[in-house]
Amino acid sequence: MDLGVDFLGHSIKNPLMNASGCWCDNKDLLDDLLQSEAGTFVTKSATSEYREGNPKPRYIEVPLGSINSMGLPNLGIDFYLNYSLEFQNNHPDDINFLSIAGMCMEDNLSMVKKIEQSEFKGITELNLSCPNVPGKPQIGYDFEATERILEEVFSLTKKKIGVKLPPYFDFAHFDAVSEILNKFPLSYVNCINSLGNGLYIEDDTVSIRPKDGFGGIGGAYVKPTALANVRAFYLRLNQDIAIIGCGGVESGKDMYEHILCGAHLVQVGTQLMKEGPQVFARILQEFNELVKSKGYESLKDLRGALKSM
Ligand code: SIN
């Protein structure tokens, strides 16, 4: 099957990519992604300046996934913007995603302005859902703050903007968030960031150092929640807002299920950290075999085709 995707007018060779924060913090890791079979990539969520992040250990693999409290360690917006501009010059037919996660409204707006004034032709992802910065609640759980930030951002830019959302768990929240998102010329929503503030215990002790051991959960633990969020937003958002599915993608079957629920693109996080960038080739091969065996002829036929009982 041809796995090419037309994403907001850009053609992407296949729907698979990394999740922000995974294998994308520095030049070497980003270069690895370029060498891989991933269709595109997103950079680590940037702040205005370099950030050291939280004390280590801050990421561990656990039996069904991972727990992390990285705290947005990153090289600062200038590095990721310059990397993206260079990528764009070297690959004029391709696009990438540039993730930003300001420490406050001003921080986000100054990065949006900087991107607006640059030649960046890709898509900016506004991360409204990092659970790991001590003292900073996840914006996506504060609906007024979410609306305010989107108003400010869209008053400053005509470039393409998507949002990375936290997981929601209640139909009232799916409805309320969709109503807000539908007011804006958003390019896409990315469902979901890690499932915030879980605890993983080993030998009576928390397993990561920051925030007394509380951290974002990823991997197989979160797949049902991720699929539910993809599906819920697919059914509620305006048709011109695309969906990126993220959460629990370890195999071609997981990728298939995200697309079946409505995802245009699919991200790999925990499994990428575990297996390295060769994960993309393996998942794509498994996906190809599965769609062939199911008789689908195009990704368009598969997207959103989840059946009711
Ligand atoms: C982190 O750096 O803490 C992870 C980023 C995120 O979950 O958005």
PDB file of C-alpha atoms and ligand atoms in Angstrom:
ATOM      1  CA  MET A   1       0.000   0.000   0.000  1.00  0.00           C
ATOM      2  CA  ASP A   2       1.184   3.532  -0.697  1.00  0.00           C
ATOM      3  CA  LEU A   3       1.777   4.962   2.800  1.00  0.00           C
ATOM      4  CA  GLY A   4       2.171   8.568   1.633  1.00  0.00           C
ATOM      5  CA  VAL A   5       0.044  11.074   3.558  1.00  0.00           C
ATOM      6  CA  ASP A   6      -1.148  14.471   2.479  1.00  0.00           C
ATOM      7  CA  PHE A   7      -0.906  16.338   5.770  1.00  0.00           C
ATOM      8  CA  LEU A   8      -2.234  19.893   5.561  1.00  0.00           C
ATOM      9  CA  GLY A   9      -0.998  20.225   1.992  1.00  0.00           C
ATOM     10  CA  HIS A  10       2.406  18.679   2.692  1.00  0.00           C
ATOM     11  CA  SER A  11       3.228  15.242   1.393  1.00  0.00           C
ATOM     12  CA  ILE A  12       4.823  12.973   3.971  1.00  0.00           C
ATOM     13  CA  LYS A  13       6.247   9.616   2.872  1.00  0.00           C
ATOM     14  CA  ASN A  14       4.526   7.657   5.661  1.00  0.00           C
ATOM     15  CA  PRO A  15       2.486   8.447   8.804  1.00  0.00           C
ATOM     16  CA  LEU A  16       5.056   7.378  11.394  1.00  0.00           C
ATOM     17  CA  MET A  17       7.254   9.739  13.431  1.00  0.00           C
ATOM     18  CA  ASN A  18       8.798  10.220  16.867  1.00  0.00           C
ATOM     19  CA  ALA A  19       6.958  11.710  19.823  1.00  0.00           C
ATOM     20  CA  SER A  20       8.409  14.988  21.026  1.00  0.00           C
ATOM     21  CA  GLY A  21      10.928  14.360  23.784  1.00  0.00           C
ATOM     22  CA  CYS A  22      11.951  11.004  22.367  1.00  0.00           C
ATOM     23  CA  TRP A  23      15.246  10.782  20.455  1.00  0.00           C
ATOM     24  CA  CYS A  24      15.171  14.433  19.437  1.00  0.00           C
ATOM     25  CA  ASP A  25      16.982  16.550  22.051  1.00  0.00           C
ATOM     26  CA  ASN A  26      20.214  17.241  20.168  1.00  0.00           C
ATOM     27  CA  LYS A  27      21.752  17.221  16.685  1.00  0.00           C
ATOM     28  CA  ASP A  28      23.014  13.623  16.798  1.00  0.00           C
ATOM     29  CA  LEU A  29      19.637  12.232  17.834  1.00  0.00           C
ATOM     30  CA  LEU A  30      17.762  14.357  15.299  1.00  0.00           C
ATOM     31  CA  ASP A  31      20.217  13.266  12.585  1.00  0.00           C
ATOM     32  CA  ASP A  32      19.450   9.638  13.543  1.00  0.00           C
ATOM     33  CA  LEU A  33      15.764  10.320  12.881  1.00  0.00           C
ATOM     34  CA  LEU A  34      16.595  11.744   9.452  1.00  0.00           C
ATOM     35  CA  GLN A  35      18.447   8.520   8.615  1.00  0.00           C
ATOM     36  CA  SER A  36      15.527   6.377   9.801  1.00  0.00           C
ATOM     37  CA  GLU A  37      12.347   5.276   8.004  1.00  0.00           C
ATOM     38  CA  ALA A  38      10.228   7.809   9.931  1.00  0.00           C
ATOM     39  CA  GLY A  39       8.022   9.898   7.627  1.00  0.00           C
ATOM     40  CA  THR A  40       8.810  13.111   9.491  1.00  0.00           C
ATOM     41  CA  PHE A  41       9.979  14.228  12.941  1.00  0.00           C
ATOM     42  CA  VAL A  42       9.309  16.629  15.773  1.00  0.00           C
ATOM     43  CA  THR A  43      11.951  18.356  17.867  1.00  0.00           C
ATOM     44  CA  LYS A  44      12.177  18.302  21.674  1.00  0.00           C
ATOM     45  CA  SER A  45       9.823  20.857  23.258  1.00  0.00           C
ATOM     46  CA  ALA A  46      11.828  24.057  23.415  1.00  0.00           C
ATOM     47  CA  THR A  47      11.859  26.826  25.954  1.00  0.00           C
ATOM     48  CA  SER A  48      13.187  30.335  25.268  1.00  0.00           C
ATOM     49  CA  GLU A  49      16.584  29.405  26.701  1.00  0.00           C
ATOM     50  CA  TYR A  50      18.586  26.237  27.413  1.00  0.00           C
ATOM     51  CA  ARG A  51      17.167  24.200  30.339  1.00  0.00           C
ATOM     52  CA  GLU A  52      18.981  21.574  32.364  1.00  0.00           C
ATOM     53  CA  GLY A  53      15.731  19.833  33.343  1.00  0.00           C
ATOM     54  CA  ASN A  54      15.043  17.800  36.474  1.00  0.00           C
ATOM     55  CA  PRO A  55      17.608  15.805  38.467  1.00  0.00           C
ATOM     56  CA  LYS A  56      18.407  12.237  37.351  1.00  0.00           C
ATOM     57  CA  PRO A  57      17.290   9.471  37.351  1.00  0.00           C
ATOM     58  CA  ARG A  58      14.326  11.016  35.545  1.00  0.00           C
ATOM     59  CA  TYR A  59      13.389   8.399  32.909  1.00  0.00           C
ATOM     60  CA  ILE A  60      13.119   4.657  33.400  1.00  0.00           C
ATOM     61  CA  GLU A  61      11.648   1.776  31.473  1.00  0.00           C
ATOM     62  CA  VAL A  62       9.139  -0.247  33.470  1.00  0.00           C
ATOM     63  CA  PRO A  63       7.485  -3.553  32.520  1.00  0.00           C
ATOM     64  CA  LEU A  64       4.638  -2.126  30.438  1.00  0.00           C
ATOM     65  CA  GLY A  65       6.136   1.186  29.422  1.00  0.00           C
ATOM     66  CA  SER A  66       8.002   4.079  31.001  1.00  0.00           C
ATOM     67  CA  ILE A  67       7.805   6.757  33.648  1.00  0.00           C
ATOM     68  CA  ASN A  68       9.534  10.095  33.216  1.00  0.00           C
ATOM     69  CA  SER A  69       9.927  13.437  34.846  1.00  0.00           C
ATOM     70  CA  MET A  70      12.404  15.035  32.479  1.00  0.00           C
ATOM     71  CA  GLY A  71      11.388  18.624  33.236  1.00  0.00           C
ATOM     72  CA  LEU A  72      11.908  19.879  29.675  1.00  0.00           C
ATOM     73  CA  PRO A  73      15.688  19.616  29.380  1.00  0.00           C
ATOM     74  CA  ASN A  74      16.402  21.234  26.018  1.00  0.00           C
ATOM     75  CA  LEU A  75      18.870  23.345  24.067  1.00  0.00           C
ATOM     76  CA  GLY A  76      16.556  26.342  23.667  1.00  0.00           C
ATOM     77  CA  ILE A  77      14.402  27.525  20.767  1.00  0.00           C
ATOM     78  CA  ASP A  78      17.272  28.952  18.706  1.00  0.00           C
ATOM     79  CA  PHE A  79      18.890  25.528  18.361  1.00  0.00           C
ATOM     80  CA  TYR A  80      15.684  23.712  17.273  1.00  0.00           C
ATOM     81  CA  LEU A  81      14.581  26.512  14.965  1.00  0.00           C
ATOM     82  CA  ASN A  82      17.998  26.650  13.292  1.00  0.00           C
ATOM     83  CA  TYR A  83      18.081  22.856  12.970  1.00  0.00           C
ATOM     84  CA  SER A  84      14.634  22.970  11.336  1.00  0.00           C
ATOM     85  CA  LEU A  85      15.661  25.754   8.938  1.00  0.00           C
ATOM     86  CA  GLU A  86      18.741  23.827   7.897  1.00  0.00           C
ATOM     87  CA  PHE A  87      16.639  20.678   7.425  1.00  0.00           C
ATOM     88  CA  GLN A  88      14.249  22.679   5.283  1.00  0.00           C
ATOM     89  CA  ASN A  89      17.070  24.019   3.112  1.00  0.00           C
ATOM     90  CA  ASN A  90      18.475  20.527   2.598  1.00  0.00           C
ATOM     91  CA  HIS A  91      15.062  18.872   2.083  1.00  0.00           C
ATOM     92  CA  PRO A  92      12.888  21.487   0.357  1.00  0.00           C
ATOM     93  CA  ASP A  93      10.066  18.983  -0.273  1.00  0.00           C
ATOM     94  CA  ASP A  94       9.782  17.821   3.340  1.00  0.00           C
ATOM     95  CA  ILE A  95       8.470  19.364   6.541  1.00  0.00           C
ATOM     96  CA  ASN A  96       9.114  18.858  10.221  1.00  0.00           C
ATOM     97  CA  PHE A  97       7.415  19.840  13.440  1.00  0.00           C
ATOM     98  CA  LEU A  98       8.901  22.284  15.932  1.00  0.00           C
ATOM     99  CA  SER A  99       7.643  21.807  19.489  1.00  0.00           C
ATOM    100  CA  ILE A 100       7.539  24.648  22.012  1.00  0.00           C
ATOM    101  CA  ALA A 101       6.637  24.615  25.701  1.00  0.00           C
ATOM    102  CA  GLY A 102       7.055  28.041  27.258  1.00  0.00           C
ATOM    103  CA  MET A 103       7.402  28.435  31.018  1.00  0.00           C
ATOM    104  CA  CYS A 104       4.715  31.138  30.905  1.00  0.00           C
ATOM    105  CA  MET A 105       2.494  32.944  28.399  1.00  0.00           C
ATOM    106  CA  GLU A 106       5.188  35.531  27.496  1.00  0.00           C
ATOM    107  CA  ASP A 107       7.687  32.776  26.895  1.00  0.00           C
ATOM    108  CA  ASN A 108       5.321  30.997  24.491  1.00  0.00           C
ATOM    109  CA  LEU A 109       4.438  34.205  22.690  1.00  0.00           C
ATOM    110  CA  SER A 110       8.046  35.273  22.255  1.00  0.00           C
ATOM    111  CA  MET A 111       8.852  31.874  20.678  1.00  0.00           C
ATOM    112  CA  VAL A 112       5.797  32.083  18.403  1.00  0.00           C
ATOM    113  CA  LYS A 113       6.935  35.569  17.295  1.00  0.00           C
ATOM    114  CA  LYS A 114      10.439  34.323  16.617  1.00  0.00           C
ATOM    115  CA  ILE A 115       9.089  31.450  14.493  1.00  0.00           C
ATOM    116  CA  GLU A 116       6.676  33.812  12.715  1.00  0.00           C
ATOM    117  CA  GLN A 117       9.564  36.102  11.763  1.00  0.00           C
ATOM    118  CA  SER A 118      11.664  33.207  10.495  1.00  0.00           C
ATOM    119  CA  GLU A 119      11.521  31.300   7.198  1.00  0.00           C
ATOM    120  CA  PHE A 120      10.190  28.177   8.963  1.00  0.00           C
ATOM    121  CA  LYS A 121       7.704  26.397   6.674  1.00  0.00           C
ATOM    122  CA  GLY A 122       6.914  23.433   8.904  1.00  0.00           C
ATOM    123  CA  ILE A 123       4.379  23.191  11.695  1.00  0.00           C
ATOM    124  CA  THR A 124       4.743  24.446  15.254  1.00  0.00           C
ATOM    125  CA  GLU A 125       3.457  22.224  18.052  1.00  0.00           C
ATOM    126  CA  LEU A 126       2.370  24.103  21.146  1.00  0.00           C
ATOM    127  CA  ASN A 127       2.860  21.709  24.045  1.00  0.00           C
ATOM    128  CA  LEU A 128       0.022  22.363  26.505  1.00  0.00           C
ATOM    129  CA  SER A 129       0.585  19.214  28.485  1.00  0.00           C
ATOM    130  CA  CYS A 130       3.998  18.715  30.085  1.00  0.00           C
ATOM    131  CA  PRO A 131       3.316  17.208  33.529  1.00  0.00           C
ATOM    132  CA  ASN A 132       6.870  17.485  34.796  1.00  0.00           C
ATOM    133  CA  VAL A 133       7.815  21.058  35.634  1.00  0.00           C
ATOM    134  CA  PRO A 134       7.522  21.526  39.386  1.00  0.00           C
ATOM    135  CA  GLY A 135       4.979  24.244  40.182  1.00  0.00           C
ATOM    136  CA  LYS A 136       3.632  24.463  36.605  1.00  0.00           C
ATOM    137  CA  PRO A 137       0.230  22.849  36.078  1.00  0.00           C
ATOM    138  CA  GLN A 138      -0.603  21.344  32.690  1.00  0.00           C
ATOM    139  CA  ILE A 139      -2.263  24.161  30.699  1.00  0.00           C
ATOM    140  CA  GLY A 140      -4.501  21.693  28.878  1.00  0.00           C
ATOM    141  CA  TYR A 141      -6.359  20.960  32.116  1.00  0.00           C
ATOM    142  CA  ASP A 142      -7.179  24.674  32.597  1.00  0.00           C
ATOM    143  CA  PHE A 143      -9.735  25.368  29.866  1.00  0.00           C
ATOM    144  CA  GLU A 144      -9.727  29.161  30.302  1.00  0.00           C
ATOM    145  CA  ALA A 145      -5.932  29.265  30.092  1.00  0.00           C
ATOM    146  CA  THR A 146      -6.052  27.050  27.002  1.00  0.00           C
ATOM    147  CA  GLU A 147      -8.455  29.414  25.259  1.00  0.00           C
ATOM    148  CA  ARG A 148      -6.446  32.470  26.308  1.00  0.00           C
ATOM    149  CA  ILE A 149      -3.161  31.109  25.015  1.00  0.00           C
ATOM    150  CA  LEU A 150      -4.728  30.108  21.684  1.00  0.00           C
ATOM    151  CA  GLU A 151      -6.252  33.583  21.298  1.00  0.00           C
ATOM    152  CA  GLU A 152      -2.875  35.212  21.903  1.00  0.00           C
ATOM    153  CA  VAL A 153      -0.961  32.794  19.696  1.00  0.00           C
ATOM    154  CA  PHE A 154      -3.314  33.130  16.728  1.00  0.00           C
ATOM    155  CA  SER A 155      -3.260  36.922  17.055  1.00  0.00           C
ATOM    156  CA  LEU A 156       0.504  36.724  16.404  1.00  0.00           C
ATOM    157  CA  THR A 157       0.890  34.199  13.637  1.00  0.00           C
ATOM    158  CA  LYS A 158      -0.508  32.983  10.359  1.00  0.00           C
ATOM    159  CA  LYS A 159       1.791  29.953  10.364  1.00  0.00           C
ATOM    160  CA  LYS A 160       0.529  26.442  11.036  1.00  0.00           C
ATOM    161  CA  ILE A 161       0.042  25.580  14.697  1.00  0.00           C
ATOM    162  CA  GLY A 162      -0.977  22.325  16.372  1.00  0.00           C
ATOM    163  CA  VAL A 163      -1.394  21.509  20.054  1.00  0.00           C
ATOM    164  CA  LYS A 164      -0.161  18.608  22.153  1.00  0.00           C
ATOM    165  CA  LEU A 165      -2.891  17.718  24.606  1.00  0.00           C
ATOM    166  CA  PRO A 166      -2.869  15.843  27.876  1.00  0.00           C
ATOM    167  CA  PRO A 167      -5.150  12.802  28.147  1.00  0.00           C
ATOM    168  CA  TYR A 168      -8.773  13.552  29.063  1.00  0.00           C
ATOM    169  CA  PHE A 169     -11.004  11.016  30.765  1.00  0.00           C
ATOM    170  CA  ASP A 170     -14.529  12.369  30.752  1.00  0.00           C
ATOM    171  CA  PHE A 171     -17.003  13.059  27.953  1.00  0.00           C
ATOM    172  CA  ALA A 172     -17.722  16.492  29.440  1.00  0.00           C
ATOM    173  CA  HIS A 173     -14.035  17.319  29.038  1.00  0.00           C
ATOM    174  CA  PHE A 174     -13.850  15.997  25.466  1.00  0.00           C
ATOM    175  CA  ASP A 175     -16.849  18.240  24.676  1.00  0.00           C
ATOM    176  CA  ALA A 176     -15.512  21.324  26.457  1.00  0.00           C
ATOM    177  CA  VAL A 177     -11.999  21.102  25.001  1.00  0.00           C
ATOM    178  CA  SER A 178     -13.321  20.440  21.487  1.00  0.00           C
ATOM    179  CA  GLU A 179     -15.596  23.461  21.705  1.00  0.00           C
ATOM    180  CA  ILE A 180     -12.584  25.647  22.490  1.00  0.00           C
ATOM    181  CA  LEU A 181     -10.312  24.095  19.849  1.00  0.00           C
ATOM    182  CA  ASN A 182     -12.974  24.406  17.153  1.00  0.00           C
ATOM    183  CA  LYS A 183     -12.909  28.219  17.553  1.00  0.00           C
ATOM    184  CA  PHE A 184      -9.347  28.446  16.212  1.00  0.00           C
ATOM    185  CA  PRO A 185      -7.629  27.819  12.854  1.00  0.00           C
ATOM    186  CA  LEU A 186      -5.678  24.950  14.388  1.00  0.00           C
ATOM    187  CA  SER A 187      -3.802  22.620  12.071  1.00  0.00           C
ATOM    188  CA  TYR A 188      -3.969  19.557  14.290  1.00  0.00           C
ATOM    189  CA  VAL A 189      -4.257  18.155  17.775  1.00  0.00           C
ATOM    190  CA  ASN A 190      -1.827  15.594  19.124  1.00  0.00           C
ATOM    191  CA  CYS A 191      -3.408  13.072  21.522  1.00  0.00           C
ATOM    192  CA  ILE A 192      -1.868  12.262  24.012  1.00  0.00           C
ATOM    193  CA  ASN A 193       1.075  13.413  26.084  1.00  0.00           C
ATOM    194  CA  SER A 194       2.133  11.071  28.866  1.00  0.00           C
ATOM    195  CA  LEU A 195      -0.442  10.172  31.479  1.00  0.00           C
ATOM    196  CA  GLY A 196       0.567  12.652  34.126  1.00  0.00           C
ATOM    197  CA  ASN A 197       1.755  12.018  37.612  1.00  0.00           C
ATOM    198  CA  GLY A 198       1.789   8.284  38.020  1.00  0.00           C
ATOM    199  CA  LEU A 199       4.024   6.520  40.535  1.00  0.00           C
ATOM    200  CA  TYR A 200       6.131   3.451  39.884  1.00  0.00           C
ATOM    201  CA  ILE A 201       7.565   1.690  42.934  1.00  0.00           C
ATOM    202  CA  GLU A 202      10.534  -0.669  43.192  1.00  0.00           C
ATOM    203  CA  ASP A 203      11.776  -2.104  46.485  1.00  0.00           C
ATOM    204  CA  ASP A 204       9.466   0.159  48.485  1.00  0.00           C
ATOM    205  CA  THR A 205      11.051   3.163  46.784  1.00  0.00           C
ATOM    206  CA  VAL A 206       9.909   5.519  44.068  1.00  0.00           C
ATOM    207  CA  SER A 207      11.707   4.840  40.807  1.00  0.00           C
ATOM    208  CA  ILE A 208      12.601   8.342  39.609  1.00  0.00           C
ATOM    209  CA  ARG A 209      14.088  11.202  41.626  1.00  0.00           C
ATOM    210  CA  PRO A 210      12.149  14.386  40.672  1.00  0.00           C
ATOM    211  CA  LYS A 211       8.826  15.375  42.211  1.00  0.00           C
ATOM    212  CA  ASP A 212       8.929  12.629  44.881  1.00  0.00           C
ATOM    213  CA  GLY A 213       8.716  10.028  42.130  1.00  0.00           C
ATOM    214  CA  PHE A 214       5.603  11.343  40.362  1.00  0.00           C
ATOM    215  CA  GLY A 215       5.968  11.272  36.583  1.00  0.00           C
ATOM    216  CA  GLY A 216       4.356  10.878  33.180  1.00  0.00           C
ATOM    217  CA  ILE A 217       3.461   7.315  32.207  1.00  0.00           C
ATOM    218  CA  GLY A 218       3.971   6.085  28.636  1.00  0.00           C
ATOM    219  CA  GLY A 219       3.894   2.814  26.735  1.00  0.00           C
ATOM    220  CA  ALA A 220       1.354  -0.002  26.778  1.00  0.00           C
ATOM    221  CA  TYR A 221      -0.245   1.330  29.998  1.00  0.00           C
ATOM    222  CA  VAL A 222      -1.628   4.318  28.090  1.00  0.00           C
ATOM    223  CA  LYS A 223      -2.748   2.847  24.765  1.00  0.00           C
ATOM    224  CA  PRO A 224      -6.480   2.531  25.583  1.00  0.00           C
ATOM    225  CA  THR A 225      -6.518   6.110  26.899  1.00  0.00           C
ATOM    226  CA  ALA A 226      -4.653   7.362  23.832  1.00  0.00           C
ATOM    227  CA  LEU A 227      -7.034   5.581  21.435  1.00  0.00           C
ATOM    228  CA  ALA A 228     -10.038   6.961  23.322  1.00  0.00           C
ATOM    229  CA  ASN A 229      -8.681  10.512  23.040  1.00  0.00           C
ATOM    230  CA  VAL A 230      -7.898  10.148  19.337  1.00  0.00           C
ATOM    231  CA  ARG A 231     -11.397   8.802  18.727  1.00  0.00           C
ATOM    232  CA  ALA A 232     -13.168  11.352  20.915  1.00  0.00           C
ATOM    233  CA  PHE A 233     -11.460  14.305  19.206  1.00  0.00           C
ATOM    234  CA  TYR A 234     -11.850  12.773  15.740  1.00  0.00           C
ATOM    235  CA  LEU A 235     -15.607  12.693  16.343  1.00  0.00           C
ATOM    236  CA  ARG A 236     -15.807  16.234  17.758  1.00  0.00           C
ATOM    237  CA  LEU A 237     -13.321  18.456  15.930  1.00  0.00           C
ATOM    238  CA  ASN A 238     -13.896  20.373  12.709  1.00  0.00           C
ATOM    239  CA  GLN A 239     -12.852  18.273   9.732  1.00  0.00           C
ATOM    240  CA  ASP A 240      -9.969  20.588   8.860  1.00  0.00           C
ATOM    241  CA  ILE A 241      -8.235  19.891  12.195  1.00  0.00           C
ATOM    242  CA  ALA A 242      -6.051  16.817  11.732  1.00  0.00           C
ATOM    243  CA  ILE A 243      -5.211  14.339  14.481  1.00  0.00           C
ATOM    244  CA  ILE A 244      -1.850  12.933  15.494  1.00  0.00           C
ATOM    245  CA  GLY A 245      -2.103   9.786  17.606  1.00  0.00           C
ATOM    246  CA  CYS A 246       0.484   9.139  20.296  1.00  0.00           C
ATOM    247  CA  GLY A 247       0.498   6.614  23.105  1.00  0.00           C
ATOM    248  CA  GLY A 248       1.365   2.948  23.407  1.00  0.00           C
ATOM    249  CA  VAL A 249       2.569   2.422  19.831  1.00  0.00           C
ATOM    250  CA  GLU A 250       4.856  -0.606  19.925  1.00  0.00           C
ATOM    251  CA  SER A 251       3.777  -2.528  16.812  1.00  0.00           C
ATOM    252  CA  GLY A 252       2.130  -2.258  13.403  1.00  0.00           C
ATOM    253  CA  LYS A 253      -1.139  -3.268  15.065  1.00  0.00           C
ATOM    254  CA  ASP A 254      -0.935  -0.319  17.493  1.00  0.00           C
ATOM    255  CA  MET A 255      -0.258   2.036  14.567  1.00  0.00           C
ATOM    256  CA  TYR A 256      -3.212   0.508  12.694  1.00  0.00           C
ATOM    257  CA  GLU A 257      -5.531   1.042  15.666  1.00  0.00           C
ATOM    258  CA  HIS A 258      -4.559   4.708  16.035  1.00  0.00           C
ATOM    259  CA  ILE A 259      -5.365   5.297  12.339  1.00  0.00           C
ATOM    260  CA  LEU A 260      -8.578   3.271  12.621  1.00  0.00           C
ATOM    261  CA  CYS A 261      -9.630   5.632  15.442  1.00  0.00           C
ATOM    262  CA  GLY A 262      -8.934   8.682  13.263  1.00  0.00           C
ATOM    263  CA  ALA A 263      -5.217   9.562  13.391  1.00  0.00           C
ATOM    264  CA  HIS A 264      -3.540  11.045  10.292  1.00  0.00           C
ATOM    265  CA  LEU A 265      -0.049  10.597  11.698  1.00  0.00           C
ATOM    266  CA  VAL A 266       1.157   8.292  14.470  1.00  0.00           C
ATOM    267  CA  GLN A 267       3.984   8.886  16.935  1.00  0.00           C
ATOM    268  CA  VAL A 268       6.274   6.476  18.753  1.00  0.00           C
ATOM    269  CA  GLY A 269       7.674   7.432  22.165  1.00  0.00           C
ATOM    270  CA  THR A 270       8.570   4.807  24.764  1.00  0.00           C
ATOM    271  CA  GLN A 271       9.244   2.091  22.171  1.00  0.00           C
ATOM    272  CA  LEU A 272      11.569   4.427  20.252  1.00  0.00           C
ATOM    273  CA  MET A 273      13.556   5.026  23.434  1.00  0.00           C
ATOM    274  CA  LYS A 274      13.730   1.275  24.011  1.00  0.00           C
ATOM    275  CA  GLU A 275      14.502   0.066  20.481  1.00  0.00           C
ATOM    276  CA  GLY A 276      16.109   3.055  18.765  1.00  0.00           C
ATOM    277  CA  PRO A 277      15.219   4.536  15.364  1.00  0.00           C
ATOM    278  CA  GLN A 278      15.123   1.113  13.654  1.00  0.00           C
ATOM    279  CA  VAL A 279      11.719   0.806  15.351  1.00  0.00           C
ATOM    280  CA  PHE A 280      10.155   2.761  12.467  1.00  0.00           C
ATOM    281  CA  ALA A 281      11.111   0.240   9.762  1.00  0.00           C
ATOM    282  CA  ARG A 282       9.837  -2.667  11.884  1.00  0.00           C
ATOM    283  CA  ILE A 283       6.492  -1.036  12.723  1.00  0.00           C
ATOM    284  CA  LEU A 284       5.950   0.060   9.111  1.00  0.00           C
ATOM    285  CA  GLN A 285       6.575  -3.460   7.855  1.00  0.00           C
ATOM    286  CA  GLU A 286       4.146  -4.940  10.405  1.00  0.00           C
ATOM    287  CA  PHE A 287       1.587  -2.268   9.540  1.00  0.00           C
ATOM    288  CA  ASN A 288       1.908  -2.955   5.814  1.00  0.00           C
ATOM    289  CA  GLU A 289       1.340  -6.669   6.305  1.00  0.00           C
ATOM    290  CA  LEU A 290      -1.666  -6.047   8.527  1.00  0.00           C
ATOM    291  CA  VAL A 291      -3.444  -3.593   6.214  1.00  0.00           C
ATOM    292  CA  LYS A 292      -2.818  -5.913   3.283  1.00  0.00           C
ATOM    293  CA  SER A 293      -4.342  -8.842   5.171  1.00  0.00           C
ATOM    294  CA  LYS A 294      -7.364  -6.713   6.086  1.00  0.00           C
ATOM    295  CA  GLY A 295      -7.890  -5.754   2.446  1.00  0.00           C
ATOM    296  CA  TYR A 296      -7.526  -1.977   2.779  1.00  0.00           C
ATOM    297  CA  GLU A 297      -6.344  -0.264  -0.390  1.00  0.00           C
ATOM    298  CA  SER A 298      -5.534   3.166   0.990  1.00  0.00           C
ATOM    299  CA  LEU A 299      -4.857   4.922   4.251  1.00  0.00           C
ATOM    300  CA  LYS A 300      -7.850   7.143   3.542  1.00  0.00           C
ATOM    301  CA  ASP A 301     -10.154   4.084   3.654  1.00  0.00           C
ATOM    302  CA  LEU A 302      -8.686   2.996   6.973  1.00  0.00           C
ATOM    303  CA  ARG A 303      -8.680   6.378   8.749  1.00  0.00           C
ATOM    304  CA  GLY A 304     -11.560   6.643  11.177  1.00  0.00           C
ATOM    305  CA  ALA A 305     -13.123   3.369   9.986  1.00  0.00           C
ATOM    306  CA  LEU A 306     -13.604   1.967  13.489  1.00  0.00           C
ATOM    307  CA  LYS A 307     -16.824  -0.088  13.556  1.00  0.00           C
ATOM    308  CA  SER A 308     -19.565   0.006  16.187  1.00  0.00           C
ATOM    309  CA  MET A 309     -20.905  -3.274  17.535  1.00  0.00           C
TER     310      MET A 309
HETATM  311  C1  SIN B   1       9.534  16.551  29.856  1.00  0.00           C
HETATM  312  O1  SIN B   1      10.508  17.118  29.353  1.00  0.00           O
HETATM  313  O2  SIN B   1       9.307  16.606  31.064  1.00  0.00           O
HETATM  314  C2  SIN B   1       8.589  15.777  28.986  1.00  0.00           C
HETATM  315  C3  SIN B   1       7.885  16.677  28.043  1.00  0.00           C
HETATM  316  C4  SIN B   1       6.419  16.516  28.044  1.00  0.00           C
HETATM  317  O3  SIN B   1       5.876  15.551  28.635  1.00  0.00           O
HETATM  318  O4  SIN B   1       5.742  17.335  27.442  1.00  0.00           O
END
